[in-house]
Every structure is written in structure tokens, then in C-alpha cells.
């Protein structure tokens, strides 16, 4: 049974140092450059291949399994694909769901209309912290 209890700041803070270190290694930057709310793509020049690398490294660091494509799936929550997006564009309902899930992302970064393909541009180190916490809960 999936645990859908909202993730607490304390849970995020517990995994953040390791997540930040793992990301700095993956991106070849200093740990100081990794801020909880920085956009990994716009702020740290991460590319989709880096996301895969970070997920693999996080799986190793935390001894967890993170299914591929999990962030967007988690963000979609209980919405069907059709409710979440139409022709590759996030719907209004989908956008509200996305903002709720990615609560760490500043509101002005949600551009409307938003392409589903652009969702990763929103991801921050904190987004990955949530992924880790969720995977830890599912493993527990």
C-alpha cells in the first residue's frame, strides 16, 4: 500500500545532505551550489541524462529503488493521463496538481501553457529528496 501522507520538512532535511552531495558528484559542482529550491536544469545545467545518473547514485546511496518516470507519475497523483494533459500540454487541473506536488518550486516558474516535456525543468534538489523519502517509505 502506497503511503500518501504528505512528506514532512523533517523527512526532507534528513535526506538532504546526502542528496546534495550525490547531486554535486553527478553534476561535477560544489555541494554549496546545490540549494534546495534551485532548478536543476536552469540553475545547475543538468540534462536528462544527469537525472538518470542522479537517480542511480541516489538508489545506491540510500539502498532504495526509484522507478523510472516516477516524478511525473507522483506529480500526476490520482489524475488520469487525460485529466493531467491534453496533446502534451498540462491541463488546468494538472497544473494545480503539479503545483501542489512540487510545492518547493516558486509559483512564477510554472509557465502556462506548460508542455509535459518541460516538467523536468521545474525539478529541484528538494524534488529528489521527496523521491528518496517516498522510496524509503515504500521499502519500509
Tab-separated table of N, CA and C in Angstrom:
chain	number	residue	atom	x	y	z
A	1	UNK	N	0.857	-1.206	0.000
A	1	UNK	CA	0.000	0.000	0.000
A	1	UNK	C	0.890	1.252	0.000
A	2	UNK	N	0.686	2.133	-0.952
A	2	UNK	CA	1.498	3.353	-1.046
A	2	UNK	C	1.134	4.311	0.094
A	3	UNK	N	2.153	4.903	0.662
A	3	UNK	CA	1.951	5.853	1.759
A	3	UNK	C	1.816	7.250	1.154
A	4	UNK	N	0.617	7.820	1.218
A	4	UNK	CA	0.398	9.133	0.604
A	4	UNK	C	0.370	10.275	1.620
A	5	UNK	N	0.844	9.994	2.839
A	5	UNK	CA	0.946	11.045	3.839
A	5	UNK	C	1.886	12.106	3.296
A	6	UNK	N	1.534	13.387	3.423
A	6	UNK	CA	2.457	14.418	2.935
A	6	UNK	C	3.845	14.264	3.570
A	7	UNK	N	4.848	14.491	2.748
A	7	UNK	CA	6.231	14.377	3.215
A	7	UNK	C	6.549	15.603	4.063
A	8	UNK	N	7.168	15.378	5.220
A	8	UNK	CA	7.442	16.490	6.135
A	8	UNK	C	8.796	17.137	5.831
A	9	UNK	N	8.942	18.372	6.279
A	9	UNK	CA	10.210	19.078	6.116
A	9	UNK	C	11.324	18.306	6.832
A	10	UNK	N	10.983	17.702	7.956
A	10	UNK	CA	11.968	16.936	8.722
A	10	UNK	C	12.493	15.750	7.901
A	11	UNK	N	11.563	15.053	7.219
A	11	UNK	CA	11.977	13.930	6.371
A	11	UNK	C	12.902	14.413	5.254
A	12	UNK	N	12.558	15.558	4.674
A	12	UNK	CA	13.388	16.128	3.608
A	12	UNK	C	14.764	16.509	4.162
A	13	UNK	N	14.774	17.170	5.323
A	13	UNK	CA	16.044	17.594	5.934
A	13	UNK	C	16.940	16.399	6.270
A	14	UNK	N	16.328	15.264	6.623
A	14	UNK	CA	17.106	14.068	6.959
A	14	UNK	C	17.896	13.532	5.769
A	15	UNK	N	17.312	13.610	4.569
A	15	UNK	CA	17.993	13.045	3.397
A	15	UNK	C	18.758	14.090	2.592
A	16	UNK	N	18.457	15.369	2.838
A	16	UNK	CA	19.024	16.433	2.006
A	16	UNK	C	20.557	16.432	1.900
A	17	UNK	N	21.297	16.307	3.013
A	17	UNK	CA	22.766	16.364	2.881
A	17	UNK	C	23.314	15.308	1.920
A	18	UNK	N	22.784	14.094	1.997
A	18	UNK	CA	23.242	13.030	1.106
A	18	UNK	C	22.800	13.299	-0.330
A	19	UNK	N	21.565	13.785	-0.490
A	19	UNK	CA	21.069	14.106	-1.832
A	19	UNK	C	21.934	15.200	-2.450
A	20	UNK	N	22.225	16.247	-1.689
A	20	UNK	CA	23.036	17.359	-2.199
A	20	UNK	C	24.428	16.880	-2.612
A	21	UNK	N	25.028	16.053	-1.767
A	21	UNK	CA	26.359	15.513	-2.055
A	21	UNK	C	26.344	14.651	-3.316
A	22	UNK	N	25.332	13.807	-3.420
A	22	UNK	CA	25.177	12.915	-4.576
A	22	UNK	C	25.010	13.730	-5.859
A	23	UNK	N	24.200	14.798	-5.781
A	23	UNK	CA	23.970	15.643	-6.950
A	23	UNK	C	25.231	16.398	-7.350
A	24	UNK	N	25.954	16.890	-6.362
A	24	UNK	CA	27.193	17.622	-6.651
A	24	UNK	C	28.171	16.696	-7.386
A	25	UNK	N	28.272	15.452	-6.913
A	25	UNK	CA	29.123	14.455	-7.588
A	25	UNK	C	28.662	14.238	-9.025
A	26	UNK	N	27.360	14.019	-9.196
A	26	UNK	CA	26.804	13.717	-10.518
A	26	UNK	C	26.993	14.886	-11.479
A	27	UNK	N	26.872	16.112	-10.970
A	27	UNK	CA	26.924	17.294	-11.841
A	27	UNK	C	28.312	17.926	-11.889
A	28	UNK	N	29.234	17.387	-11.075
A	28	UNK	CA	30.586	17.936	-11.057
A	28	UNK	C	30.633	19.375	-10.569
A	29	UNK	N	29.825	19.681	-9.549
A	29	UNK	CA	29.853	21.027	-8.977
A	29	UNK	C	30.074	20.918	-7.472
A	30	UNK	N	30.155	22.050	-6.796
A	30	UNK	CA	30.361	22.048	-5.350
A	30	UNK	C	29.035	21.837	-4.632
A	31	UNK	N	29.098	21.174	-3.484
A	31	UNK	CA	27.894	20.960	-2.677
A	31	UNK	C	27.232	22.301	-2.342
A	32	UNK	N	28.033	23.347	-2.174
A	32	UNK	CA	27.492	24.684	-1.839
A	32	UNK	C	26.584	25.216	-2.949
A	33	UNK	N	26.806	24.735	-4.193
A	33	UNK	CA	25.985	25.209	-5.319
A	33	UNK	C	24.591	24.590	-5.305
A	34	UNK	N	24.442	23.507	-4.552
A	34	UNK	CA	23.163	22.799	-4.519
A	34	UNK	C	22.277	23.428	-3.450
A	35	UNK	N	21.292	24.205	-3.910
A	35	UNK	CA	20.321	24.807	-2.994
A	35	UNK	C	19.016	24.036	-3.155
A	36	UNK	N	18.254	23.887	-2.065
A	36	UNK	CA	17.047	23.052	-2.080
A	36	UNK	C	16.084	23.419	-3.203
A	37	UNK	N	15.997	24.725	-3.540
A	37	UNK	CA	14.970	25.149	-4.498
A	37	UNK	C	15.513	25.574	-5.855
A	38	UNK	N	16.801	25.307	-6.126
A	38	UNK	CA	17.373	25.712	-7.411
A	38	UNK	C	16.858	24.762	-8.501
A	39	UNK	N	16.577	25.300	-9.687
A	39	UNK	CA	16.174	24.438	-10.800
A	39	UNK	C	17.400	23.669	-11.254
A	40	UNK	N	17.300	22.350	-11.284
A	40	UNK	CA	18.446	21.534	-11.681
A	40	UNK	C	18.870	21.821	-13.116
A	41	UNK	N	17.889	22.096	-13.984
A	41	UNK	CA	18.204	22.348	-15.386
A	41	UNK	C	18.656	23.786	-15.607
A	42	UNK	N	17.850	24.743	-15.129
A	42	UNK	CA	18.184	26.142	-15.384
A	42	UNK	C	19.281	26.659	-14.466
A	43	UNK	N	19.280	26.188	-13.212
A	43	UNK	CA	20.249	26.711	-12.256
A	43	UNK	C	21.562	25.954	-12.231
A	44	UNK	N	21.516	24.643	-12.534
A	44	UNK	CA	22.718	23.815	-12.410
A	44	UNK	C	23.095	23.122	-13.718
A	45	UNK	N	22.433	23.523	-14.816
A	45	UNK	CA	22.756	22.977	-16.144
A	45	UNK	C	22.675	21.456	-16.227
A	46	UNK	N	21.781	20.852	-15.446
A	46	UNK	CA	21.607	19.402	-15.538
A	46	UNK	C	20.887	19.074	-16.840
A	47	UNK	N	21.152	17.886	-17.374
A	47	UNK	CA	20.442	17.409	-18.561
A	47	UNK	C	19.725	16.124	-18.181
A	48	UNK	N	18.831	15.663	-19.055
A	48	UNK	CA	18.056	14.469	-18.680
A	48	UNK	C	18.947	13.276	-18.363
A	49	UNK	N	20.075	13.165	-19.036
A	49	UNK	CA	20.998	12.065	-18.745
A	49	UNK	C	21.530	12.194	-17.305
A	50	UNK	N	21.705	13.427	-16.838
A	50	UNK	CA	22.148	13.653	-15.452
A	50	UNK	C	21.093	13.170	-14.462
A	51	UNK	N	19.812	13.351	-14.811
A	51	UNK	CA	18.739	12.888	-13.928
A	51	UNK	C	18.855	11.386	-13.708
A	52	UNK	N	19.094	10.655	-14.795
A	52	UNK	CA	19.255	9.200	-14.678
A	52	UNK	C	20.440	8.872	-13.782
A	53	UNK	N	21.540	9.560	-14.019
A	53	UNK	CA	22.752	9.355	-13.218
A	53	UNK	C	22.463	9.623	-11.737
A	54	UNK	N	21.768	10.738	-11.470
A	54	UNK	CA	21.456	11.091	-10.076
A	54	UNK	C	20.563	10.031	-9.436
A	55	UNK	N	19.568	9.547	-10.187
A	55	UNK	CA	18.675	8.522	-9.652
A	55	UNK	C	19.465	7.259	-9.316
A	56	UNK	N	20.353	6.830	-10.237
A	56	UNK	CA	21.182	5.645	-9.958
A	56	UNK	C	22.025	5.859	-8.705
A	57	UNK	N	22.651	7.026	-8.606
A	57	UNK	CA	23.507	7.325	-7.449
A	57	UNK	C	22.706	7.374	-6.152
A	58	UNK	N	21.514	7.947	-6.220
A	58	UNK	CA	20.658	8.020	-5.027
A	58	UNK	C	20.197	6.628	-4.617
A	59	UNK	N	19.893	5.790	-5.602
A	59	UNK	CA	19.496	4.417	-5.286
A	59	UNK	C	20.625	3.708	-4.535
A	60	UNK	N	21.844	3.915	-5.003
A	60	UNK	CA	22.997	3.295	-4.338
A	60	UNK	C	23.228	3.885	-2.956
A	61	UNK	N	23.187	5.214	-2.865
A	61	UNK	CA	23.475	5.893	-1.598
A	61	UNK	C	22.467	5.506	-0.514
A	62	UNK	N	21.198	5.383	-0.906
A	62	UNK	CA	20.141	5.116	0.089
A	62	UNK	C	19.672	3.664	0.089
A	63	UNK	N	20.252	2.855	-0.837
A	63	UNK	CA	19.829	1.443	-0.968
A	63	UNK	C	18.311	1.339	-1.159
A	64	UNK	N	17.820	2.106	-2.143
A	64	UNK	CA	16.391	2.122	-2.462
A	64	UNK	C	16.228	1.875	-3.958
A	65	UNK	N	14.997	1.709	-4.383
A	65	UNK	CA	14.690	1.558	-5.807
A	65	UNK	C	13.762	2.707	-6.191
A	66	UNK	N	14.155	3.460	-7.216
A	66	UNK	CA	13.310	4.557	-7.701
A	66	UNK	C	12.888	4.203	-9.127
A	67	UNK	N	11.612	3.864	-9.331
A	67	UNK	CA	11.172	3.516	-10.684
A	67	UNK	C	11.341	4.695	-11.643
A	68	UNK	N	11.715	4.419	-12.870
A	68	UNK	CA	11.892	5.494	-13.870
A	68	UNK	C	10.570	6.207	-14.123
A	69	UNK	N	10.646	7.500	-14.364
A	69	UNK	CA	9.443	8.264	-14.675
A	69	UNK	C	8.568	8.509	-13.461
A	70	UNK	N	9.114	8.256	-12.289
A	70	UNK	CA	8.319	8.301	-11.062
A	70	UNK	C	7.912	9.723	-10.675
A	71	UNK	N	8.751	10.716	-10.969
A	71	UNK	CA	8.417	12.073	-10.511
A	71	UNK	C	7.127	12.548	-11.177
A	72	UNK	N	7.067	12.402	-12.498
A	72	UNK	CA	5.877	12.883	-13.204
A	72	UNK	C	4.652	12.073	-12.774
A	73	UNK	N	4.853	10.765	-12.580
A	73	UNK	CA	3.749	9.913	-12.123
A	73	UNK	C	3.276	10.349	-10.732
A	74	UNK	N	4.212	10.613	-9.826
A	74	UNK	CA	3.850	11.092	-8.483
A	74	UNK	C	3.133	12.433	-8.581
A	75	UNK	N	3.627	13.297	-9.450
A	75	UNK	CA	3.055	14.632	-9.598
A	75	UNK	C	1.616	14.535	-10.106
A	76	UNK	N	1.349	13.546	-10.963
A	76	UNK	CA	0.013	13.382	-11.528
A	76	UNK	C	-0.979	12.922	-10.466
A	77	UNK	N	-0.451	12.252	-9.438
A	77	UNK	CA	-1.300	11.813	-8.340
A	77	UNK	C	-2.426	10.911	-8.812
A	78	UNK	N	-3.656	11.225	-8.414
A	78	UNK	CA	-4.800	10.375	-8.734
A	78	UNK	C	-5.420	10.740	-10.083
A	79	UNK	N	-4.887	11.758	-10.761
A	79	UNK	CA	-5.458	12.167	-12.053
A	79	UNK	C	-5.106	11.148	-13.127
A	80	UNK	N	-6.037	10.922	-14.047
A	80	UNK	CA	-5.723	10.066	-15.195
A	80	UNK	C	-4.842	10.886	-16.135
A	81	UNK	N	-4.189	10.199	-17.073
A	81	UNK	CA	-3.341	10.915	-18.021
A	81	UNK	C	-4.141	11.968	-18.783
A	82	UNK	N	-5.389	11.609	-19.164
A	82	UNK	CA	-6.249	12.536	-19.901
A	82	UNK	C	-6.637	13.769	-19.091
A	83	UNK	N	-6.797	13.587	-17.774
A	83	UNK	CA	-7.120	14.732	-16.910
A	83	UNK	C	-5.889	15.616	-16.722
A	84	UNK	N	-4.719	14.970	-16.729
A	84	UNK	CA	-3.472	15.687	-16.438
A	84	UNK	C	-2.950	16.463	-17.638
A	85	UNK	N	-3.074	15.863	-18.821
A	85	UNK	CA	-2.561	16.543	-20.011
A	85	UNK	C	-3.409	16.268	-21.232
A	86	UNK	N	-3.432	17.244	-22.135
A	86	UNK	CA	-4.111	17.108	-23.426
A	86	UNK	C	-3.097	17.457	-24.505
A	87	UNK	N	-2.862	16.519	-25.432
A	87	UNK	CA	-1.930	16.764	-26.550
A	87	UNK	C	-0.576	17.300	-26.068
A	88	UNK	N	-0.079	16.746	-24.955
A	88	UNK	CA	1.250	17.135	-24.486
A	88	UNK	C	1.289	18.417	-23.666
A	89	UNK	N	0.129	19.043	-23.451
A	89	UNK	CA	0.054	20.278	-22.651
A	89	UNK	C	-0.645	19.955	-21.325
A	90	UNK	N	-0.066	20.419	-20.223
A	90	UNK	CA	-0.653	20.178	-18.903
A	90	UNK	C	-1.966	20.966	-18.782
A	91	UNK	N	-3.031	20.289	-18.362
A	91	UNK	CA	-4.346	20.928	-18.204
A	91	UNK	C	-4.336	21.827	-16.951
A	92	UNK	N	-5.396	22.623	-16.777
A	92	UNK	CA	-5.502	23.468	-15.576
A	92	UNK	C	-5.537	22.617	-14.316
A	93	UNK	N	-6.296	21.520	-14.384
A	93	UNK	CA	-6.376	20.605	-13.244
A	93	UNK	C	-4.992	19.999	-12.984
A	94	UNK	N	-4.338	19.616	-14.083
A	94	UNK	CA	-2.996	19.046	-13.990
A	94	UNK	C	-2.011	20.035	-13.380
A	95	UNK	N	-2.151	21.296	-13.792
A	95	UNK	CA	-1.260	22.347	-13.289
A	95	UNK	C	-1.435	22.532	-11.784
A	96	UNK	N	-2.678	22.517	-11.316
A	96	UNK	CA	-2.952	22.662	-9.881
A	96	UNK	C	-2.319	21.500	-9.116
A	97	UNK	N	-2.438	20.293	-9.678
A	97	UNK	CA	-1.874	19.097	-9.073
A	97	UNK	C	-0.340	19.184	-9.025
A	98	UNK	N	0.239	19.649	-10.122
A	98	UNK	CA	1.691	19.795	-10.239
A	98	UNK	C	2.223	20.789	-9.205
A	99	UNK	N	1.537	21.921	-9.076
A	99	UNK	CA	1.948	22.943	-8.102
A	99	UNK	C	1.874	22.406	-6.679
A	100	UNK	N	0.847	21.590	-6.414
A	100	UNK	CA	0.698	21.019	-5.079
A	100	UNK	C	1.825	20.023	-4.799
A	101	UNK	N	2.147	19.190	-5.794
A	101	UNK	CA	3.189	18.183	-5.594
A	101	UNK	C	4.575	18.827	-5.517
A	102	UNK	N	4.828	19.792	-6.392
A	102	UNK	CA	6.132	20.466	-6.419
A	102	UNK	C	6.038	21.759	-5.608
A	103	UNK	N	5.573	21.618	-4.377
A	103	UNK	CA	5.306	22.799	-3.538
A	103	UNK	C	6.571	23.614	-3.266
A	104	UNK	N	7.749	22.984	-3.452
A	104	UNK	CA	9.003	23.707	-3.217
A	104	UNK	C	9.375	24.645	-4.371
A	105	UNK	N	8.678	24.514	-5.503
A	105	UNK	CA	9.027	25.318	-6.680
A	105	UNK	C	8.278	26.653	-6.644
A	106	UNK	N	9.005	27.787	-6.797
A	106	UNK	CA	8.343	29.101	-6.787
A	106	UNK	C	7.264	29.184	-7.877
A	107	UNK	N	6.127	29.771	-7.518
A	107	UNK	CA	4.953	29.821	-8.410
A	107	UNK	C	5.276	30.398	-9.787
A	108	UNK	N	6.153	31.399	-9.835
A	108	UNK	CA	6.424	32.057	-11.121
A	108	UNK	C	7.155	31.139	-12.108
A	109	UNK	N	7.658	30.011	-11.643
A	109	UNK	CA	8.347	29.087	-12.554
A	109	UNK	C	7.362	28.186	-13.312
A	110	UNK	N	6.070	28.192	-12.896
A	110	UNK	CA	5.063	27.403	-13.613
A	110	UNK	C	4.513	28.245	-14.754
A	111	UNK	N	5.005	28.003	-15.962
A	111	UNK	CA	4.546	28.758	-17.123
A	111	UNK	C	3.303	28.070	-17.682
A	112	UNK	N	2.340	28.876	-18.100
A	112	UNK	CA	1.158	28.310	-18.718
A	112	UNK	C	1.052	28.870	-20.132
A	113	UNK	N	0.800	28.085	-21.174
A	113	UNK	CA	0.666	26.631	-21.148
A	113	UNK	C	2.019	25.952	-20.897
A	114	UNK	N	1.987	24.830	-20.205
A	114	UNK	CA	3.208	24.087	-19.955
A	114	UNK	C	3.168	22.743	-20.667
A	115	UNK	N	4.237	22.464	-21.403
A	115	UNK	CA	4.345	21.158	-22.049
A	115	UNK	C	4.765	20.132	-21.006
A	116	UNK	N	4.225	18.924	-21.122
A	116	UNK	CA	4.613	17.841	-20.225
A	116	UNK	C	6.136	17.647	-20.290
A	117	UNK	N	6.693	17.805	-21.490
A	117	UNK	CA	8.136	17.629	-21.684
A	117	UNK	C	8.960	18.645	-20.885
A	118	UNK	N	8.326	19.769	-20.507
A	118	UNK	CA	9.044	20.811	-19.752
A	118	UNK	C	8.954	20.634	-18.246
A	119	UNK	N	8.168	19.671	-17.772
A	119	UNK	CA	8.027	19.471	-16.330
A	119	UNK	C	9.383	19.285	-15.636
A	120	UNK	N	10.316	18.505	-16.225
A	120	UNK	CA	11.614	18.337	-15.547
A	120	UNK	C	12.362	19.650	-15.298
A	121	UNK	N	12.056	20.699	-16.059
A	121	UNK	CA	12.711	21.998	-15.842
A	121	UNK	C	12.391	22.549	-14.453
A	122	UNK	N	11.303	22.053	-13.857
A	122	UNK	CA	10.887	22.526	-12.534
A	122	UNK	C	11.631	21.820	-11.405
A	123	UNK	N	12.189	20.636	-11.692
A	123	UNK	CA	12.744	19.817	-10.619
A	123	UNK	C	13.894	20.498	-9.889
A	124	UNK	N	13.892	20.322	-8.568
A	124	UNK	CA	14.908	20.898	-7.700
A	124	UNK	C	15.517	19.769	-6.864
A	125	UNK	N	16.612	20.042	-6.156
A	125	UNK	CA	17.128	19.017	-5.242
A	125	UNK	C	16.049	18.527	-4.266
A	126	UNK	N	15.181	19.430	-3.838
A	126	UNK	CA	14.132	19.027	-2.899
A	126	UNK	C	13.162	18.034	-3.541
A	127	UNK	N	12.917	18.198	-4.863
A	127	UNK	CA	12.073	17.247	-5.580
A	127	UNK	C	12.656	15.838	-5.448
A	128	UNK	N	13.979	15.751	-5.587
A	128	UNK	CA	14.648	14.451	-5.479
A	128	UNK	C	14.649	13.948	-4.031
A	129	UNK	N	14.694	14.853	-3.073
A	129	UNK	CA	14.574	14.449	-1.667
A	129	UNK	C	13.233	13.755	-1.452
A	130	UNK	N	12.167	14.321	-2.020
A	130	UNK	CA	10.826	13.740	-1.878
A	130	UNK	C	10.790	12.348	-2.499
A	131	UNK	N	11.468	12.209	-3.641
A	131	UNK	CA	11.523	10.926	-4.331
A	131	UNK	C	12.183	9.874	-3.436
A	132	UNK	N	13.273	10.284	-2.779
A	132	UNK	CA	14.007	9.382	-1.889
A	132	UNK	C	13.126	8.986	-0.697
A	133	UNK	N	12.489	9.975	-0.072
A	133	UNK	CA	11.637	9.707	1.097
A	133	UNK	C	10.510	8.752	0.699
A	134	UNK	N	9.893	9.012	-0.451
A	134	UNK	CA	8.800	8.160	-0.937
A	134	UNK	C	9.302	6.726	-1.144
A	135	UNK	N	10.474	6.587	-1.749
A	135	UNK	CA	11.042	5.252	-1.994
A	135	UNK	C	11.379	4.552	-0.675
A	136	UNK	N	11.881	5.322	0.300
A	136	UNK	CA	12.189	4.741	1.613
A	136	UNK	C	10.909	4.231	2.275
A	137	UNK	N	9.838	5.024	2.176
A	137	UNK	CA	8.555	4.616	2.766
A	137	UNK	C	8.040	3.351	2.099
A	138	UNK	N	8.165	3.302	0.767
A	138	UNK	CA	7.653	2.143	0.034
A	138	UNK	C	8.477	0.888	0.358
A	139	UNK	N	9.733	1.080	0.722
A	139	UNK	CA	10.615	-0.045	1.040
A	139	UNK	C	10.408	-0.532	2.477
A	140	UNK	N	9.897	0.380	3.315
A	140	UNK	CA	9.765	0.073	4.753
A	140	UNK	C	8.759	-1.041	5.004
